Coordinates of C-alpha atoms in Angstrom, one line a residue:
Chain A
M1 CA 4.0 21.0 62.9
D2 CA 2.6 23.9 60.8
E3 CA -0.7 24.2 61.6
T4 CA -1.4 25.1 58.1
V5 CA -0.1 21.8 56.5
A6 CA -2.2 19.9 58.9
E7 CA -5.5 21.7 58.0
F8 CA -4.2 21.3 54.1
I9 CA -3.7 17.4 54.9
K10 CA -7.0 17.4 56.6
R11 CA -9.1 19.1 53.5
T12 CA -7.1 17.0 51.4
I13 CA -7.9 13.5 53.2
L14 CA -12.0 14.8 53.1
K15 CA -11.8 15.3 49.5
I16 CA -10.9 11.6 48.8
P17 CA -13.9 9.3 48.5
M18 CA -14.1 6.4 50.7
T19 CA -13.6 4.0 48.0
K20 CA -10.3 5.4 46.9
M21 CA -9.3 5.9 50.6
M22 CA -6.9 2.8 51.1
T23 CA -5.9 3.0 47.8
V24 CA -4.8 6.9 48.0
L25 CA -3.2 6.5 51.5
K26 CA -1.1 3.3 50.4
A27 CA 0.1 4.8 47.0
W28 CA 1.0 7.5 49.1
D29 CA 3.1 5.2 51.4
F30 CA 3.9 8.0 54.2
L31 CA 1.8 5.9 57.1
S32 CA 3.1 2.5 57.5
E33 CA 1.0 -0.6 57.3
N34 CA 0.6 -0.9 60.9
Q35 CA -0.4 2.7 61.4
L36 CA -2.9 2.1 58.8
Q37 CA -4.1 -0.8 60.7
T38 CA -4.8 1.3 63.7
V39 CA -7.1 3.3 62.1
N40 CA -10.6 2.6 62.1
F41 CA -11.9 3.4 58.7
R42 CA -15.8 2.8 59.3
K43 CA -15.8 6.3 61.3
R44 CA -17.1 9.1 60.1
K45 CA -15.0 11.0 57.8
E46 CA -14.4 13.6 59.8
S47 CA -13.0 11.9 62.7
L48 CA -10.8 9.4 60.5
A49 CA -9.5 12.4 58.8
Q50 CA -8.3 13.9 62.1
D51 CA -7.0 10.2 63.2
L52 CA -5.0 10.3 59.9
V53 CA -3.7 13.6 60.5
L54 CA -2.5 12.9 63.8
L55 CA -0.7 9.7 62.6
C56 CA 1.0 12.5 60.4
E57 CA 2.0 14.6 62.6
E58 CA 3.5 11.6 64.6
N59 CA 5.6 11.0 61.3
G60 CA 6.5 14.5 61.1
V61 CA 5.1 15.3 57.9
S62 CA 6.0 17.6 55.8
L63 CA 4.6 20.4 53.3
N64 CA 6.4 18.2 50.5
D65 CA 4.5 15.2 51.7
A66 CA 1.3 16.9 52.0
A67 CA 1.7 18.3 48.2
L68 CA 2.7 14.5 47.0
L69 CA -0.5 13.4 48.8
D70 CA -2.4 16.3 46.4
I71 CA -1.2 15.0 43.2
I72 CA -1.9 11.1 44.3
C73 CA -5.5 12.4 44.5
E74 CA -5.6 14.2 41.1
D75 CA -3.5 10.9 39.4
I76 CA -5.6 8.5 40.7
D77 CA -8.3 7.4 38.9
L78 CA -8.1 3.4 39.4
S79 CA -11.4 3.3 40.9
D80 CA -13.2 5.3 38.2
M81 CA -11.7 2.5 35.8
E82 CA -12.3 -0.1 38.2
Q83 CA -16.0 0.8 38.5
F84 CA -16.1 1.0 34.6
K85 CA -14.4 -2.8 34.4
S86 CA -16.7 -4.2 36.6
S87 CA -19.8 -2.7 35.4
F88 CA -19.0 -3.4 32.0
K89 CA -18.3 -7.2 33.0
K90 CA -21.5 -7.4 35.0
I91 CA -23.8 -5.9 32.3
L92 CA -22.3 -8.8 29.7
Q93 CA -22.8 -11.3 32.1
R94 CA -26.5 -10.5 33.1
A95 CA -27.4 -10.4 29.5
L96 CA -25.2 -13.5 28.1
K97 CA -24.6 -15.9 30.5
N98 CA -21.7 -17.2 28.7
V99 CA -19.3 -14.4 28.1
T100 CA -15.4 -14.0 28.6
V101 CA -14.4 -10.8 29.6
T102 CA -10.7 -9.5 29.9
F103 CA -8.9 -6.5 30.7
R104 CA -5.2 -5.1 30.0
D105 CA -4.4 -1.7 31.4
T106 CA -2.3 0.3 29.3
E107 CA -0.6 3.6 29.8
E108 CA -2.4 7.0 29.1
N109 CA -5.9 5.8 31.3
A110 CA -6.7 3.5 28.3
V111 CA -7.8 -0.4 28.6
W112 CA -7.8 -3.1 26.2
I113 CA -11.2 -5.1 26.6
R114 CA -11.3 -8.8 24.5
I115 CA -14.9 -10.2 24.9
A116 CA -15.2 -13.8 23.4
W117 CA -19.1 -14.5 23.0
G118 CA -21.3 -17.1 23.9
T119 CA -25.0 -17.8 24.2
Q120 CA -27.3 -18.9 27.2
Y121 CA -26.6 -22.5 26.0
R122 CA -23.0 -22.5 24.5
K123 CA -19.8 -22.0 25.9
P124 CA -18.1 -18.5 24.4
N125 CA -16.4 -18.9 21.1
Q126 CA -12.7 -17.9 21.9
Y127 CA -11.9 -17.5 18.2
K128 CA -14.0 -14.8 17.4
P129 CA -13.5 -12.2 19.9
A130 CA -14.3 -8.9 19.8
Y131 CA -11.7 -6.0 20.9
V132 CA -12.1 -2.7 22.6
M133 CA -9.7 0.0 23.4
Y134 CA -11.3 2.6 25.6
Y135 CA -10.0 5.8 27.2
S136 CA -11.5 6.8 30.1
Q137 CA -10.5 10.3 30.0
T138 CA -12.3 10.8 26.5
P139 CA -15.4 10.1 25.2
Y140 CA -14.1 7.5 22.4
A141 CA -13.9 4.0 22.3
F142 CA -12.1 2.0 19.3
I143 CA -14.1 -1.2 18.5
S144 CA -13.0 -4.0 16.3
F145 CA -16.4 -5.8 16.0
S146 CA -16.1 -9.9 16.2
Q147 CA -17.8 -11.9 12.9
L148 CA -20.3 -12.7 15.6
R149 CA -22.0 -9.4 14.6
S150 CA -25.3 -10.1 16.5
N151 CA -23.5 -9.1 19.7
T152 CA -22.7 -5.5 18.5
P153 CA -25.6 -3.9 20.3
L154 CA -25.4 -5.7 23.5
L155 CA -21.4 -4.5 23.3
C156 CA -22.1 -0.8 22.1
Q157 CA -24.8 -0.8 25.3
A158 CA -22.7 -2.1 27.8
L159 CA -20.1 0.7 26.9
T160 CA -22.2 3.3 26.9
I161 CA -24.0 2.1 30.7
A162 CA -20.3 1.5 32.3
S163 CA -19.0 4.7 31.0
K164 CA -22.0 6.6 32.4
H165 CA -22.9 8.3 29.2
H166 CA -26.3 8.8 27.4
Q167 CA -25.9 7.3 24.0
I168 CA -22.9 5.4 21.7
V169 CA -22.5 7.1 18.1
K170 CA -20.9 4.9 15.7
M171 CA -18.5 7.2 13.7
D172 CA -18.1 6.8 9.9
L173 CA -14.3 6.0 10.5
R174 CA -12.9 2.7 10.2
S175 CA -9.0 1.8 9.9
R176 CA -7.0 -1.0 10.6
Y177 CA -4.4 0.9 12.2
L178 CA -5.5 2.2 15.8
D179 CA -2.5 5.0 15.9
S180 CA -4.1 6.2 12.9
L181 CA -7.6 6.6 14.2
K182 CA -6.2 7.8 17.5
A183 CA -4.7 10.8 15.5
I184 CA -7.5 11.7 13.9
V185 CA -10.0 11.5 16.4
F186 CA -7.5 13.3 19.1
K187 CA -6.6 15.9 16.5
Q188 CA -2.9 14.9 16.8
Y189 CA -2.1 14.1 12.7
N190 CA -1.1 17.9 12.5
Q191 CA 2.2 17.1 14.2
N192 CA 5.2 15.2 12.8
F193 CA 4.5 11.8 14.1
E194 CA 8.1 10.3 14.5
T195 CA 10.3 13.1 14.9
H196 CA 13.3 11.3 13.9
N197 CA 11.9 10.5 10.6
S198 CA 11.1 13.3 9.8
A199 CA 14.1 15.0 10.4
T200 CA 15.7 12.6 7.8
H201 CA 13.1 12.8 5.4
L202 CA 13.2 16.7 5.2
Q203 CA 17.3 16.2 4.8
E204 CA 16.5 13.9 1.9
R205 CA 13.8 16.0 0.4
R206 CA 16.4 18.7 0.2
L207 CA 19.1 16.4 -1.2
G208 CA 16.7 15.3 -3.9
L209 CA 15.9 18.7 -4.7
D210 CA 19.5 19.4 -5.2
I211 CA 20.3 16.6 -7.7
N212 CA 17.1 17.6 -9.6
M213 CA 18.7 20.8 -10.1
D214 CA 20.7 19.3 -12.7
S215 CA 20.9 22.7 -14.9
R216 CA 20.6 20.4 -18.2
I217 CA 16.9 19.4 -17.2
I218 CA 14.3 22.0 -17.6
H219 CA 10.9 22.3 -16.2
E220 CA 8.7 23.8 -18.8
N221 CA 5.8 23.9 -16.5
R222 CA 7.7 25.7 -13.4
I223 CA 5.2 28.1 -12.0
E224 CA 2.2 25.3 -12.5
K225 CA 4.4 22.6 -10.8
D226 CA 5.3 25.2 -7.8
R227 CA 1.7 26.1 -7.4
V228 CA 0.5 22.6 -7.3
H229 CA 3.1 22.2 -4.5
R230 CA 2.0 25.0 -2.6
V231 CA -1.8 24.3 -2.9
T232 CA -1.1 20.5 -1.8
Q233 CA 0.9 21.8 1.3
E234 CA -1.5 24.2 2.2
I235 CA -4.1 21.5 2.2
F236 CA -2.3 18.4 3.3
G237 CA 0.5 20.0 5.4
D238 CA 3.9 18.9 6.1
Y239 CA 3.2 16.1 7.9
S240 CA 3.0 12.6 7.4
Q241 CA -0.5 11.4 7.1
P242 CA -2.6 9.0 9.1
R243 CA -3.1 5.9 7.7
L244 CA -6.5 4.9 6.1
E245 CA -7.0 2.0 3.6
F246 CA -10.3 2.9 2.4
A247 CA -12.6 6.0 1.6
Q248 CA -16.0 5.3 0.5
Y249 CA -18.7 7.5 -1.1
K250 CA -22.1 6.1 -1.1
L251 CA -23.8 8.7 -3.7
E252 CA -27.5 9.2 -3.9
T253 CA -27.9 12.1 -6.3
K254 CA -29.5 12.9 -9.5
F255 CA -27.7 12.1 -12.4
K256 CA -26.3 15.5 -13.7
S257 CA -25.1 15.1 -17.9
D258 CA -24.2 18.0 -20.3
L259 CA -25.4 15.9 -23.0
N260 CA -29.2 16.3 -23.9
G261 CA -31.1 13.1 -23.3
G262 CA -29.6 10.1 -22.3
I263 CA -31.3 7.0 -20.7
L264 CA -29.8 8.1 -17.0
A265 CA -30.7 11.8 -17.5
E266 CA -33.9 13.2 -16.1
R267 CA -35.0 10.9 -13.9
E268 CA -36.7 11.8 -10.8
E269 CA -35.1 9.2 -8.6
P270 CA -31.6 9.5 -7.4
L271 CA -29.0 7.5 -8.8
R272 CA -27.3 5.0 -6.7
C273 CA -23.6 4.7 -6.7
L274 CA -21.0 3.7 -4.5
V275 CA -17.4 4.9 -5.0
K276 CA -14.9 3.4 -3.2
F277 CA -11.1 4.0 -2.8
S278 CA -8.5 1.9 -1.7
S279 CA -5.0 2.1 -1.0
P280 CA -2.3 0.6 1.5
H281 CA -2.0 4.6 2.5
L282 CA -4.6 6.4 1.3
L283 CA -4.2 9.8 2.4
E284 CA -0.5 10.0 1.2
A285 CA -1.9 8.7 -2.1
L286 CA -4.3 11.6 -2.4
K287 CA -1.6 13.9 -1.5
S288 CA 0.5 12.9 -4.2
L289 CA -2.2 12.7 -6.6
A290 CA -2.0 16.4 -7.7
S291 CA 2.1 16.2 -8.5
A292 CA 1.9 13.1 -10.1
G293 CA -0.5 14.7 -12.8
I294 CA -3.3 12.4 -12.2
A295 CA -5.6 14.8 -11.0
D296 CA -6.1 18.8 -10.5
A297 CA -5.0 21.2 -7.4
P298 CA -6.5 21.6 -5.5
L299 CA -8.4 18.4 -4.6
S300 CA -12.4 18.0 -4.4
P301 CA -13.3 18.7 -0.6
L302 CA -14.7 15.4 -0.4
L303 CA -11.4 13.8 -0.4
T304 CA -9.4 16.2 2.1
C305 CA -12.0 16.6 4.3
I306 CA -11.5 12.9 5.7
P307 CA -9.2 14.0 8.6
S308 CA -10.7 17.1 9.6
K309 CA -14.2 15.7 9.6
G310 CA -12.9 12.2 11.0
M311 CA -14.6 10.4 8.4
N312 CA -14.2 8.0 5.7
Y313 CA -17.4 6.3 4.9
F314 CA -19.7 9.1 3.2
K315 CA -23.6 9.1 2.3
I316 CA -23.8 11.9 -0.3
K317 CA -27.4 13.4 -1.3
D318 CA -28.6 16.3 -3.5
K319 CA -28.7 19.4 -1.2
Chain B
M1 CA 4.2 31.4 -30.5
S2 CA 1.9 28.5 -29.7
V3 CA 2.9 26.3 -32.6
L4 CA 6.4 24.4 -32.4
R5 CA 8.7 24.5 -35.4
P6 CA 11.9 22.4 -35.9
Q7 CA 13.8 25.3 -37.9
D8 CA 12.7 28.4 -36.1
Q9 CA 15.9 29.2 -34.5
L10 CA 19.8 28.7 -35.3
P11 CA 21.1 25.4 -33.4
G12 CA 23.6 25.8 -30.7
L13 CA 27.1 24.7 -31.2
N14 CA 27.1 20.9 -30.4
A15 CA 23.7 21.4 -28.7
A16 CA 21.3 18.6 -28.6
T17 CA 18.0 19.4 -27.0
I18 CA 14.9 17.1 -26.3
L19 CA 11.6 17.7 -25.3
L20 CA 9.7 15.2 -23.1
V21 CA 6.2 15.9 -22.8
G22 CA 4.0 13.7 -20.7
T23 CA 1.8 14.1 -17.4
D24 CA 3.8 11.7 -15.2
D25 CA 6.0 14.3 -13.9
A26 CA 7.8 11.6 -11.9
L27 CA 8.7 9.3 -14.7
L28 CA 9.7 11.8 -17.0
Q29 CA 12.4 13.0 -14.3
Q30 CA 13.6 9.8 -13.8
L31 CA 14.0 9.2 -17.7
A32 CA 15.9 12.8 -18.1
D33 CA 18.0 11.5 -15.4
A34 CA 19.0 8.5 -17.0
M35 CA 19.5 10.3 -20.6
L36 CA 22.1 12.6 -18.7
K37 CA 24.1 9.9 -17.5
E38 CA 24.9 8.5 -20.9
D39 CA 28.2 9.5 -22.3
C40 CA 27.5 11.8 -25.2
A41 CA 29.6 13.8 -27.2
S42 CA 27.0 16.5 -27.6
T43 CA 26.2 18.9 -25.0
L44 CA 22.6 17.5 -24.1
K45 CA 19.5 19.3 -22.7
V46 CA 16.5 18.2 -21.4
H47 CA 13.1 20.1 -21.3
L48 CA 10.2 18.5 -19.2
A49 CA 6.7 19.8 -20.1
Q50 CA 3.2 18.7 -18.8
S51 CA 1.5 19.9 -22.1
L52 CA 2.1 22.2 -25.1
P53 CA 2.1 25.0 -25.7
L54 CA 5.0 25.6 -24.0
P55 CA 4.9 29.3 -22.2
S56 CA 5.8 31.8 -24.8
N57 CA 8.0 34.7 -23.1
V58 CA 10.8 31.9 -22.5
N59 CA 14.5 31.8 -24.0
R60 CA 14.9 28.2 -25.0
P61 CA 17.2 26.6 -27.5
R62 CA 16.3 24.9 -30.6
I63 CA 14.3 21.6 -29.9
D64 CA 15.6 18.8 -31.8
L65 CA 13.4 16.1 -30.8
I66 CA 10.0 15.6 -29.2
V67 CA 9.0 12.4 -27.4
F68 CA 5.2 12.4 -26.2
V69 CA 5.0 9.9 -23.0
V70 CA 1.5 8.2 -22.7
N71 CA 1.1 6.1 -19.7
L72 CA -1.1 3.2 -20.3
H73 CA -2.4 3.3 -17.2
S74 CA -4.1 6.7 -17.6
K75 CA -6.6 7.9 -20.2
Y76 CA -5.8 11.3 -18.9
S77 CA -2.0 11.3 -20.0
L78 CA -3.4 10.1 -23.7
Q79 CA -6.2 13.2 -24.0
N80 CA -3.2 15.4 -23.0
V81 CA -1.0 14.0 -25.6
E82 CA -3.6 14.2 -28.3
E83 CA -4.2 17.8 -27.4
S84 CA -0.7 18.8 -27.3
L85 CA -0.2 17.3 -30.8
H86 CA -1.9 19.9 -32.5
H87 CA 0.7 22.8 -31.2
V88 CA 3.6 20.8 -33.3
D89 CA 4.1 21.8 -36.8
A90 CA 3.7 19.0 -39.2
T91 CA 7.2 19.7 -40.2
F92 CA 8.3 18.3 -37.2
F93 CA 6.8 14.9 -38.0
L94 CA 9.6 14.1 -40.2
G95 CA 11.8 12.1 -38.0
K96 CA 11.7 14.4 -35.0
V97 CA 9.0 13.3 -33.0
G98 CA 8.5 9.7 -31.3
F99 CA 5.9 8.6 -29.0
L100 CA 6.4 6.3 -26.0
A101 CA 4.1 4.2 -24.1
T102 CA 5.0 3.1 -20.6
G103 CA 2.9 0.7 -18.0
A104 CA 2.3 -2.0 -20.8
G105 CA 3.9 -4.4 -18.6
Q106 CA 1.0 -4.0 -15.8
D107 CA -1.6 -5.2 -18.0
N108 CA -4.3 -5.0 -15.4
H109 CA -4.0 -1.4 -14.5
C110 CA -4.0 -0.5 -18.5
S111 CA -6.8 1.7 -19.2
I112 CA -5.6 2.4 -23.0
H113 CA -5.3 -0.2 -25.4
R114 CA -2.0 -0.9 -27.3
N115 CA -4.0 -0.4 -30.6
T116 CA -4.8 3.3 -29.5
V117 CA -1.6 4.4 -29.0
L118 CA -0.3 2.2 -32.3
R119 CA -2.9 4.1 -34.4
L120 CA -1.9 7.2 -33.1
A121 CA 2.1 6.9 -33.7
H122 CA 0.9 5.6 -37.4
T123 CA -1.3 8.8 -37.7
Y124 CA 1.8 10.8 -37.2
R125 CA 3.9 8.8 -39.1
S126 CA 6.4 8.5 -36.2
P127 CA 8.0 5.7 -34.2
L128 CA 6.7 4.2 -31.2
F129 CA 8.7 2.9 -28.4
F130 CA 7.0 0.7 -25.7
C131 CA 9.0 0.7 -22.2
D132 CA 7.7 0.6 -18.7
L133 CA 9.6 3.4 -17.7
E134 CA 9.4 2.4 -13.7
V135 CA 11.6 -0.3 -14.3
E136 CA 15.3 0.6 -14.3
G137 CA 17.0 -1.2 -16.5
F138 CA 14.2 -0.6 -19.3
R139 CA 14.6 3.0 -18.6
A140 CA 18.2 3.1 -18.9
T141 CA 18.3 1.3 -22.3
M142 CA 15.4 3.3 -23.5
A143 CA 17.7 6.6 -22.5
Q144 CA 20.4 5.1 -24.5
R145 CA 18.3 5.0 -27.4
L146 CA 17.0 8.5 -27.0
V147 CA 20.3 9.8 -26.9
R148 CA 21.1 8.2 -29.9
M149 CA 18.2 9.4 -31.8
L150 CA 18.5 12.7 -30.3
Q151 CA 22.4 13.0 -31.7
I152 CA 20.9 12.0 -35.3
C153 CA 18.2 14.6 -35.3
A154 CA 20.4 17.3 -33.8
G155 CA 22.5 16.6 -36.9
H156 CA 25.5 15.3 -34.8
V157 CA 26.0 12.0 -36.6
P158 CA 27.8 12.4 -40.2
G159 CA 25.5 11.1 -43.1
V160 CA 22.6 10.0 -41.2
S161 CA 19.5 12.6 -40.8
A162 CA 16.5 12.4 -38.9
L163 CA 14.5 11.3 -42.2
N164 CA 17.0 8.6 -42.8
L165 CA 16.4 7.3 -39.7
L166 CA 12.7 7.6 -40.0
S167 CA 12.6 5.3 -43.2
L168 CA 15.2 3.1 -41.3
M169 CA 12.9 2.3 -38.5
R170 CA 9.6 2.4 -40.6
S171 CA 10.8 -0.5 -42.3
S172 CA 10.5 -2.9 -39.0
E173 CA 7.0 -1.5 -38.6
N174 CA 4.0 -3.5 -38.0
P175 CA 3.1 -5.1 -40.8
F176 CA -0.4 -5.6 -40.1
L177 CA -1.3 -2.2 -39.5
E178 CA -2.5 -0.9 -43.1
D179 CA -1.6 2.0 -44.4
V180 CA -4.6 4.8 -44.9

């Protein structure tokens, strides 16, 4: 066997942390169960590596096999995830004696967590769980808080510690659609989501335009229409928008009025006012406002910044 | 030319042109499509505008009928119509103008009261139609009526003029509205 291959395998094995060793070797599936049993995993890593290399030589390891081992080392993140899960569960169980924590792995290094809350003296209430979707390779978690709100700080704390971060920040972004939240947070919204649909949609749109080109219908404000369309495209793009149901603006600003006087004008304290927009698909609705003649184009940046800022709950104060 | 006048141009041969004015572009488009589906001996043309005045440097045929479309859900659409009315010459209101109010069916979305549009139409001595343009059946019926009205206003129906039609429609008007 090539000296370089042996050296490569030895160095790769030395890079693997001991906690991952068995997992990696099993996943590699190059050494048989019997062979692995003959190895003493309690030895120092240096001599363990040498033993493993000898076994590999017996099996006639090739460069390809070595490369595969390397890939597996990169790929297997299992123990990081396992560590997170056990740490998370321990933290919650230490704080509350009665809590049910369930995990479900999904693709893309993500895990679904379900937590049913109890108290020191009461069994967990299985009907009001909280759900968390955690992406281990990113600093983001998506949480659906349970109705038992008092446990929220504990949940946040457990997530922070288990994922080895310093603090957790609650984003002002809420929606019922996890995919849309993911799209906004991971900045994936400015591509055509479902490419199949977008192809047919484009076709339909072109067809629609042709039908409207009935020469007996004349649009007097063609120029303005085109401008509105162009501005809307520039701001919202050609892709389908992520799905949000609300945008909320909490205003704490001084009342400004064109009319002189009036009860609300000239007050020192800011006016407190809440404006809430709701829609089955808010961003698509905002996109169609200008062309429907309901609003001027371009729309206020307070509305159009929602996906780029990743917020749909705003607090507005005077500068 | 910022004011529309009915007799500013010579009529085209067998041509009948209607101008729909309103902020709801999608609804106007649908109404226009519905009108053009009708069987009609005259050559129909539909012009759609967000508001008046119309762009001035354009060659356009003589307009035989103007219909102002107000969406009862939007105060902005009423305001838009009220401002556009200033750009129409008084002689147009002798039977060549109509008002169409849409959205009355969804009462909880209406921000304009029925009486507001009634009063507007009464002020301008012109007929007012209520029709939910979003409902296909109603829209088709309305389109039929407008095509008939357009033909009369263009002078294509012998024996009936726009003014005749106006007085005919006047008698069935709301008797509770007092004449100013």
